[in-house]
CSV table of C-alpha atoms and ligand atoms in Angstrom, one decimal:
chain,number,residue,atom,x,y,z
A,1,MET,CA,73.2,90.7,103.2
A,2,LYS,CA,76.2,88.2,103.6
A,3,ILE,CA,79.8,89.6,103.0
A,4,GLY,CA,82.6,87.2,102.6
A,5,ILE,CA,86.1,88.2,103.9
A,6,LEU,CA,89.4,86.6,102.6
A,7,GLY,CA,91.3,86.6,105.9
A,8,GLY,CA,89.9,86.3,109.6
A,9,GLY,CA,92.3,88.3,111.8
A,10,GLN,CA,91.5,91.7,113.8
A,11,LEU,CA,90.6,93.8,110.7
A,12,ALA,CA,88.0,91.2,109.8
A,13,ARG,CA,86.9,91.0,113.4
A,14,MET,CA,86.5,95.0,113.3
A,15,LEU,CA,84.6,95.1,109.8
A,16,ALA,CA,82.1,92.4,111.4
A,17,LEU,CA,81.6,94.6,114.6
A,18,ALA,CA,80.9,97.5,112.3
A,19,GLY,CA,78.7,95.4,109.9
A,20,TYR,CA,76.2,94.0,112.4
A,21,PRO,CA,74.5,97.3,113.3
A,22,LEU,CA,73.8,97.6,109.4
A,23,GLY,CA,72.3,94.1,109.2
A,24,LEU,CA,75.3,92.4,107.6
A,25,ASP,CA,76.3,89.0,108.2
A,26,PHE,CA,80.1,87.7,107.8
A,27,THR,CA,81.8,84.5,106.4
A,28,VAL,CA,85.7,84.6,106.8
A,29,LEU,CA,87.9,82.2,105.0
A,30,GLU,CA,91.1,81.9,106.9
A,31,PRO,CA,93.5,78.8,107.5
A,32,ALA,CA,94.0,79.5,111.0
A,33,ALA,CA,91.8,77.7,113.5
A,34,ASP,CA,91.9,80.2,116.2
A,35,ALA,CA,91.2,83.3,113.8
A,36,CYS,CA,90.1,86.2,116.1
A,37,ALA,CA,87.2,87.1,113.7
A,38,ALA,CA,85.9,83.4,113.9
A,39,PRO,CA,83.6,84.1,116.9
A,40,LEU,CA,82.1,87.1,115.2
A,41,SER,CA,81.3,85.1,111.9
A,42,ARG,CA,81.0,81.9,110.0
A,43,HIS,CA,84.5,80.3,109.6
A,44,ILE,CA,85.7,78.5,106.6
A,45,GLN,CA,88.8,76.9,108.0
A,46,ALA,CA,90.8,76.5,104.6
A,47,ALA,CA,93.9,77.6,102.8
A,48,TYR,CA,93.3,80.9,100.9
A,49,ASP,CA,93.6,78.7,97.4
A,50,ASP,CA,91.5,75.9,98.5
A,51,ALA,CA,89.2,75.4,95.7
A,52,GLU,CA,86.4,73.8,98.0
A,53,GLY,CA,86.9,76.5,100.6
A,54,LEU,CA,86.5,79.4,97.9
A,55,GLU,CA,83.6,77.6,96.4
A,56,ARG,CA,81.8,77.3,99.8
A,57,LEU,CA,82.6,81.1,100.3
A,58,ALA,CA,81.2,82.0,96.9
A,59,ALA,CA,77.9,80.2,97.6
A,60,GLU,CA,77.3,81.6,100.9
A,61,CYS,CA,78.0,85.3,100.3
A,62,GLU,CA,76.9,88.1,97.8
A,63,LEU,CA,79.8,90.2,98.1
A,64,ILE,CA,83.6,89.5,98.6
A,65,THR,CA,86.1,91.7,100.4
A,66,TYR,CA,89.4,91.2,102.0
A,67,GLU,CA,91.6,92.1,105.0
A,68,PHE,CA,95.2,91.6,103.5
A,69,GLU,CA,96.7,91.9,100.1
A,70,SER,CA,98.7,88.7,100.1
A,71,VAL,CA,95.7,86.8,99.0
A,72,PRO,CA,96.6,84.6,96.0
A,73,ALA,CA,95.8,86.5,92.6
A,74,ASP,CA,94.1,83.1,91.3
A,75,ALA,CA,91.7,82.9,94.4
A,76,VAL,CA,90.5,86.4,93.9
A,77,GLU,CA,90.0,85.7,90.1
A,78,LYS,CA,88.1,82.6,90.7
A,79,LEU,CA,85.8,84.5,93.1
A,80,ASP,CA,85.4,87.6,90.9
A,81,ALA,CA,84.2,85.4,88.0
A,82,SER,CA,80.9,84.6,90.1
A,83,LEU,CA,80.4,87.7,92.4
A,84,ASP,CA,81.7,91.2,93.1
A,85,VAL,CA,85.1,91.4,94.7
A,86,PHE,CA,85.8,94.9,96.2
A,87,PRO,CA,88.4,96.5,96.1
A,88,PRO,CA,88.8,95.4,92.6
A,89,PRO,CA,91.5,92.6,92.0
A,90,SER,CA,93.4,94.8,89.8
A,91,ALA,CA,94.0,97.0,92.6
A,92,LEU,CA,95.3,94.1,94.7
A,93,ALA,CA,97.7,93.2,92.1
A,94,THR,CA,99.4,96.4,92.1
A,95,ALA,CA,99.5,97.0,96.0
A,96,ARG,CA,100.9,93.6,96.8
A,97,ASP,CA,104.0,94.4,94.7
A,98,ARG,CA,106.3,97.2,95.7
A,99,ASN,CA,107.6,97.6,92.1
A,100,HIS,CA,104.2,97.9,90.7
A,101,GLU,CA,102.9,100.1,93.2
A,102,LYS,CA,105.6,102.8,93.1
A,103,THR,CA,105.8,102.6,89.3
A,104,LEU,CA,102.1,103.6,89.6
A,105,PHE,CA,102.5,106.4,91.8
A,106,ASN,CA,105.4,107.9,89.6
A,107,GLU,CA,103.2,107.5,86.8
A,108,LEU,CA,100.4,109.5,88.4
A,109,GLY,CA,103.0,112.3,89.4
A,110,ILE,CA,103.1,111.1,93.0
A,111,GLU,CA,106.5,111.5,94.3
A,112,THR,CA,108.2,108.4,95.8
A,113,ALA,CA,112.1,107.6,97.3
A,114,PRO,CA,114.3,106.7,94.2
A,115,PHE,CA,113.9,103.1,93.6
A,116,ALA,CA,115.4,100.5,91.3
A,117,GLU,CA,114.6,96.6,90.8
A,118,ALA,CA,116.7,94.0,92.0
A,119,HIS,CA,116.4,90.3,90.9
A,120,ASP,CA,119.8,88.9,91.4
A,121,LEU,CA,123.3,90.0,92.7
A,122,ARG,CA,124.2,91.7,89.5
A,123,THR,CA,120.9,93.8,89.3
A,124,LEU,CA,121.4,94.8,93.0
A,125,GLN,CA,124.8,95.9,92.3
A,126,LEU,CA,123.5,98.1,89.5
A,127,ALA,CA,120.6,99.3,91.7
A,128,VAL,CA,123.3,100.3,94.4
A,129,GLU,CA,125.3,102.2,91.5
A,130,ASN,CA,121.8,103.9,90.5
A,131,ILE,CA,120.4,104.9,93.8
A,132,GLY,CA,123.4,105.1,96.2
A,133,LEU,CA,123.7,104.1,99.8
A,134,PRO,CA,122.5,104.2,102.3
A,135,ALA,CA,119.4,102.3,100.8
A,136,ILE,CA,116.9,99.8,101.9
A,137,LEU,CA,116.4,96.5,100.0
A,138,LYS,CA,112.9,95.4,100.2
A,139,THR,CA,111.2,92.2,98.8
A,140,ARG,CA,108.5,93.0,96.0
A,141,THR,CA,105.8,91.1,97.5
A,142,LEU,CA,104.9,89.5,101.1
A,143,GLY,CA,106.5,92.2,103.0
A,144,TYR,CA,104.8,93.8,105.9
A,145,ASP,CA,105.6,95.2,109.5
A,146,GLY,CA,109.3,95.7,108.4
A,147,LYS,CA,109.7,92.0,107.4
A,148,GLY,CA,111.5,91.2,104.2
A,149,GLN,CA,113.7,94.4,104.5
A,150,GLN,CA,117.3,94.9,104.9
A,151,VAL,CA,119.0,98.5,105.5
A,152,ILE,CA,122.3,98.6,103.3
A,153,ARG,CA,124.9,101.1,104.3
A,154,PRO,CA,128.2,102.1,102.6
A,155,GLY,CA,130.7,99.1,103.1
A,156,ASP,CA,128.1,96.5,103.8
A,157,ASP,CA,128.6,93.3,101.8
A,158,LEU,CA,125.7,93.2,99.1
A,159,ARG,CA,125.6,89.5,99.1
A,160,SER,CA,124.7,89.0,102.6
A,161,ALA,CA,122.0,91.6,102.2
A,162,TRP,CA,120.8,89.7,99.1
A,163,GLU,CA,120.6,86.5,101.1
A,164,ALA,CA,119.1,88.0,104.3
A,165,ILE,CA,116.0,88.7,102.2
A,166,GLY,CA,115.7,85.4,100.9
A,167,GLU,CA,117.1,85.9,97.3
A,168,VAL,CA,113.9,86.8,95.9
A,169,PRO,CA,112.6,89.7,93.3
A,170,ALA,CA,113.2,92.9,95.3
A,171,ILE,CA,113.6,96.7,95.0
A,172,LEU,CA,116.2,98.8,96.5
A,173,GLU,CA,115.2,102.1,97.7
A,174,GLY,CA,117.0,105.1,98.8
A,175,LEU,CA,116.9,105.8,102.5
A,176,VAL,CA,114.7,108.9,103.2
A,177,ASP,CA,115.6,111.2,105.9
A,178,PHE,CA,111.9,112.2,106.7
A,179,GLU,CA,110.6,114.5,109.3
A,180,ARG,CA,107.4,112.5,109.9
A,181,GLU,CA,105.7,109.7,108.6
A,182,VAL,CA,101.9,110.4,107.6
A,183,SER,CA,99.0,108.2,106.0
A,184,ILE,CA,95.8,109.1,104.4
A,185,ILE,CA,92.6,106.8,104.5
A,186,ALA,CA,90.4,107.4,101.8
A,187,VAL,CA,87.3,105.7,100.4
A,188,ARG,CA,85.4,105.4,97.3
A,189,SER,CA,82.1,103.9,96.7
A,190,VAL,CA,80.8,101.9,93.7
A,191,SER,CA,79.1,105.0,92.4
A,192,GLY,CA,82.3,107.0,92.8
A,193,GLU,CA,81.5,108.9,95.9
A,194,MET,CA,84.7,109.8,97.8
A,195,ALA,CA,85.6,110.7,101.2
A,196,PHE,CA,88.9,111.2,103.2
A,197,TYR,CA,90.0,111.1,106.8
A,198,PRO,CA,92.3,113.7,108.3
A,199,LEU,CA,95.9,112.6,108.0
A,200,ALA,CA,97.5,110.4,110.9
A,201,GLU,CA,101.0,110.9,112.1
A,202,ASN,CA,102.4,107.4,112.6
A,203,VAL,CA,105.5,106.4,114.8
A,204,HIS,CA,107.1,103.0,114.0
A,205,GLU,CA,109.5,100.9,115.6
A,206,GLN,CA,111.3,98.1,114.1
A,207,GLY,CA,109.1,98.5,111.0
A,208,ILE,CA,105.8,97.8,113.3
A,209,LEU,CA,103.2,100.7,113.9
A,210,ARG,CA,103.1,101.8,117.3
A,211,LEU,CA,101.6,105.1,117.5
A,212,SER,CA,99.0,107.2,115.2
A,213,THR,CA,97.8,110.5,116.0
A,214,CYS,CA,94.9,112.1,114.2
A,215,LEU,CA,96.1,115.4,112.8
A,216,HIS,CA,93.7,118.5,112.5
A,217,ASP,CA,93.8,120.9,109.8
A,218,ASP,CA,97.3,119.7,109.0
A,219,SER,CA,99.0,121.7,106.0
A,220,HIS,CA,99.8,118.6,104.0
A,221,GLN,CA,96.2,117.4,103.9
A,222,PRO,CA,95.3,118.8,100.6
A,223,LEU,CA,98.4,117.2,98.7
A,224,ALA,CA,97.5,114.0,100.3
A,225,GLU,CA,94.0,114.0,99.3
A,226,ASP,CA,95.1,115.2,95.8
A,227,TYR,CA,97.4,112.0,95.5
A,228,VAL,CA,95.0,109.4,96.8
A,229,LYS,CA,92.3,110.7,94.3
A,230,ARG,CA,94.7,110.1,91.6
A,231,VAL,CA,95.0,106.5,92.8
A,232,LEU,CA,91.4,105.9,93.5
A,233,GLN,CA,90.4,107.0,89.9
A,234,ARG,CA,93.1,105.3,88.1
A,235,LEU,CA,92.2,102.1,89.7
A,236,ASP,CA,88.5,102.6,89.5
A,237,TYR,CA,88.9,101.7,93.3
A,238,VAL,CA,85.9,100.9,95.6
A,239,GLY,CA,86.2,100.5,99.3
A,240,VAL,CA,88.9,102.0,101.9
A,241,LEU,CA,92.5,102.5,100.7
A,242,ALA,CA,95.3,103.8,102.8
A,243,ILE,CA,98.6,105.3,101.5
A,244,GLU,CA,101.5,106.0,103.8
A,245,PHE,CA,104.0,108.7,103.0
A,246,PHE,CA,107.1,110.1,104.4
A,247,GLN,CA,107.0,114.0,104.8
A,248,VAL,CA,110.2,115.9,103.8
A,249,GLY,CA,109.6,119.6,104.0
A,250,SER,CA,106.4,120.4,101.9
A,251,HIS,CA,106.7,117.1,100.0
A,252,LEU,CA,105.0,113.6,100.6
A,253,LEU,CA,106.9,110.7,99.2
A,254,ALA,CA,104.5,107.6,99.0
A,255,ASN,CA,105.8,104.7,100.5
A,256,GLU,CA,103.0,102.1,100.0
A,257,MET,CA,99.6,101.7,99.8
A,258,ALA,CA,97.2,99.3,101.4
A,259,PRO,CA,94.0,98.1,99.6
A,260,ARG,CA,91.8,97.5,102.8
A,261,VAL,CA,91.2,99.2,106.3
A,262,HIS,CA,94.5,100.0,107.7
A,263,ASN,CA,96.1,100.0,111.2
A,264,SER,CA,96.5,103.7,111.1
A,265,GLY,CA,92.7,104.2,110.9
A,266,HIS,CA,91.7,102.3,113.8
A,267,TRP,CA,91.5,105.9,115.7
A,268,THR,CA,88.5,106.2,113.5
A,269,ILE,CA,86.3,103.8,115.7
A,270,GLU,CA,85.7,106.4,118.2
A,271,GLY,CA,87.6,109.3,116.9
A,272,ALA,CA,85.4,110.0,113.7
A,273,GLU,CA,81.8,110.5,113.0
A,274,THR,CA,82.0,107.0,111.0
A,275,SER,CA,84.8,104.5,111.2
A,276,GLN,CA,86.9,103.2,108.5
A,277,PHE,CA,85.3,99.7,108.9
A,278,GLU,CA,81.7,101.1,108.5
A,279,ASN,CA,82.6,103.2,105.6
A,280,HIS,CA,84.5,100.2,103.8
A,281,LEU,CA,81.3,98.5,104.1
A,282,ARG,CA,79.1,101.4,103.0
A,283,ALA,CA,81.6,102.0,99.7
A,284,ILE,CA,81.3,98.3,98.7
A,285,LEU,CA,77.5,97.9,99.1
A,286,ASP,CA,77.3,101.2,97.1
A,287,LEU,CA,75.6,103.0,100.1
A,288,PRO,CA,75.9,106.7,100.9
A,289,LEU,CA,79.3,107.2,102.8
A,290,GLY,CA,79.3,108.4,106.4
A,291,SER,CA,80.9,111.7,107.6
A,292,THR,CA,84.7,111.2,108.0
A,293,ALA,CA,85.1,114.4,110.2
A,294,PRO,CA,86.9,113.8,113.4
A,295,VAL,CA,84.8,114.1,116.6
A,296,ALA,CA,87.6,115.1,119.2
A,297,TYR,CA,91.6,114.8,119.1
A,298,ALA,CA,92.4,111.0,119.0
A,299,ALA,CA,95.4,108.8,118.8
A,300,MET,CA,95.9,105.1,118.8
A,301,VAL,CA,98.5,102.8,120.6
A,302,ASN,CA,99.1,99.2,119.3
A,303,ILE,CA,99.2,96.6,122.2
A,304,ILE,CA,102.2,94.3,120.7
A,305,GLY,CA,103.5,91.1,122.1
A,306,GLU,CA,102.2,90.9,125.5
A,307,LEU,CA,99.1,92.2,127.3
A,308,PRO,CA,99.6,94.9,130.1
A,309,ASP,CA,97.3,95.3,133.1
A,310,THR,CA,94.2,96.5,131.1
A,311,ARG,CA,92.9,98.4,134.0
A,312,VAL,CA,95.3,100.9,133.5
A,313,PHE,CA,93.5,102.0,130.3
A,314,LEU,CA,90.3,101.2,131.4
A,315,GLY,CA,90.6,103.6,134.4
A,316,MET,CA,91.5,106.5,132.0
A,317,LYS,CA,88.7,108.9,131.3
A,318,ASN,CA,88.0,108.7,127.3
A,319,ALA,CA,90.5,105.9,126.6
A,320,HIS,CA,88.9,102.9,124.7
A,321,LEU,CA,90.5,99.4,124.8
A,322,HIS,CA,90.1,97.0,121.9
A,323,LEU,CA,91.4,93.6,122.4
A,324,TYR,CA,91.6,91.0,119.4
A,325,GLY,CA,91.2,87.8,121.4
A,326,LYS,CA,94.6,86.8,120.1
A,327,ALA,CA,97.1,84.8,122.0
A,328,PRO,CA,100.2,87.1,123.0
A,329,ARG,CA,103.5,86.4,121.1
A,330,ALA,CA,106.6,88.8,120.6
A,331,GLY,CA,105.8,91.2,117.6
A,332,ARG,CA,102.3,90.2,117.3
A,333,LYS,CA,99.5,93.1,117.3
A,334,ILE,CA,97.0,91.8,120.2
A,335,GLY,CA,95.0,95.1,120.5
A,336,HIS,CA,94.9,98.8,120.6
A,337,VAL,CA,93.9,101.7,122.9
A,338,THR,CA,92.3,104.9,121.3
B,401,AMP,P1,107.2,99.4,104.7
B,401,AMP,O1,107.1,98.0,105.2
B,401,AMP,O2,107.8,100.0,103.6
B,401,AMP,O3,105.9,100.0,105.4
B,401,AMP,O4,108.5,99.9,105.8
B,401,AMP,C1,108.2,99.9,107.4
B,401,AMP,C2,108.9,101.1,107.8
B,401,AMP,O5,110.3,101.2,107.6
B,401,AMP,C3,108.4,102.3,107.5
B,401,AMP,O6,107.2,102.6,108.0
B,401,AMP,C4,109.6,103.4,107.7
B,401,AMP,O7,109.6,103.5,109.2
B,401,AMP,C5,110.8,102.6,107.4
B,401,AMP,N1,111.2,102.6,106.1
B,401,AMP,C6,110.6,101.8,104.9
B,401,AMP,N2,111.2,102.6,103.6
B,401,AMP,C7,112.1,103.5,104.1
B,401,AMP,C8,112.8,104.4,103.4
B,401,AMP,N3,112.9,104.2,102.1
B,401,AMP,N4,113.5,105.3,104.1
B,401,AMP,C9,113.5,105.4,105.3
B,401,AMP,N5,112.7,104.6,106.0
B,401,AMP,C10,112.1,103.6,105.5
């Protein structure tokens, strides 16, 4: 079976690593020549909306998935016309737009921080009056790892904040004084079988995930599962879905969802019976899902920017090193250790 992946970064690489033991083969469509999934797959080097590249991908593969949510909607629709694309394109359309995803959460009874749309300076002013300050202005689309965000505090100049995010459609969100950030990774197969991993507690610095710790028997697990189940069912979702929450007391406020395998689930490679990567592939192929039970206490640290002396990790009992084959660059995720 040949699986096509839109995007050829570390998530595609880890999907391929999980897929080969299942007898699967991979082709990635990715514009970068040095895509880190390329050594493990056939690489179509083309833009995500390149018609010829998409045709080649559709001709070579039997099933399409993706490793990031900012793929152009037209490209996905083109592929969806001729073969199965999972997660469903409608889920992608919701998850790529912060306004759509937060509106969906609220419709499903899932709490979020208060938010309001801002599409110019005047609506930003209205949003500030509604939400109050401090607040955080976020571009509706294309934001990740804290990019496209600007905190606004009382007395700050709204025009500079609006300019800082590039004067594009945005939402203003109340700044949440959370106790912890947690995420749940869930998976649903074509036939509707569902499974949930234990919550991970996540620590971000400058908007980038640094540390994820798998939580055992956390008291918020049932609420997180209930919330993510509502989303899976509403979107008739297939594949792995991650939802990130702010925890405040007994409340979980949904911040965002990712319609794909997620950085806060990398610990599952060694820390769970079945990794999120293998379960994503099982789900889209409509195979029975593997157990999501943790096999031990596990935590994952991202390696960001530059590569430390890896002998330190390799000399640690029970530590597992994953390098993505990416050139070091400030702020770039180049590997992780579980
Ligand atoms: P995001 O791109 O929305 O995942 O935001 C990146 C990180 O910024 C989050 O993981 C939080 O640490 C922080 N952050 C985002 N939104 C808020 C908020 N409304 N209140 C407090 N912190 C936030």
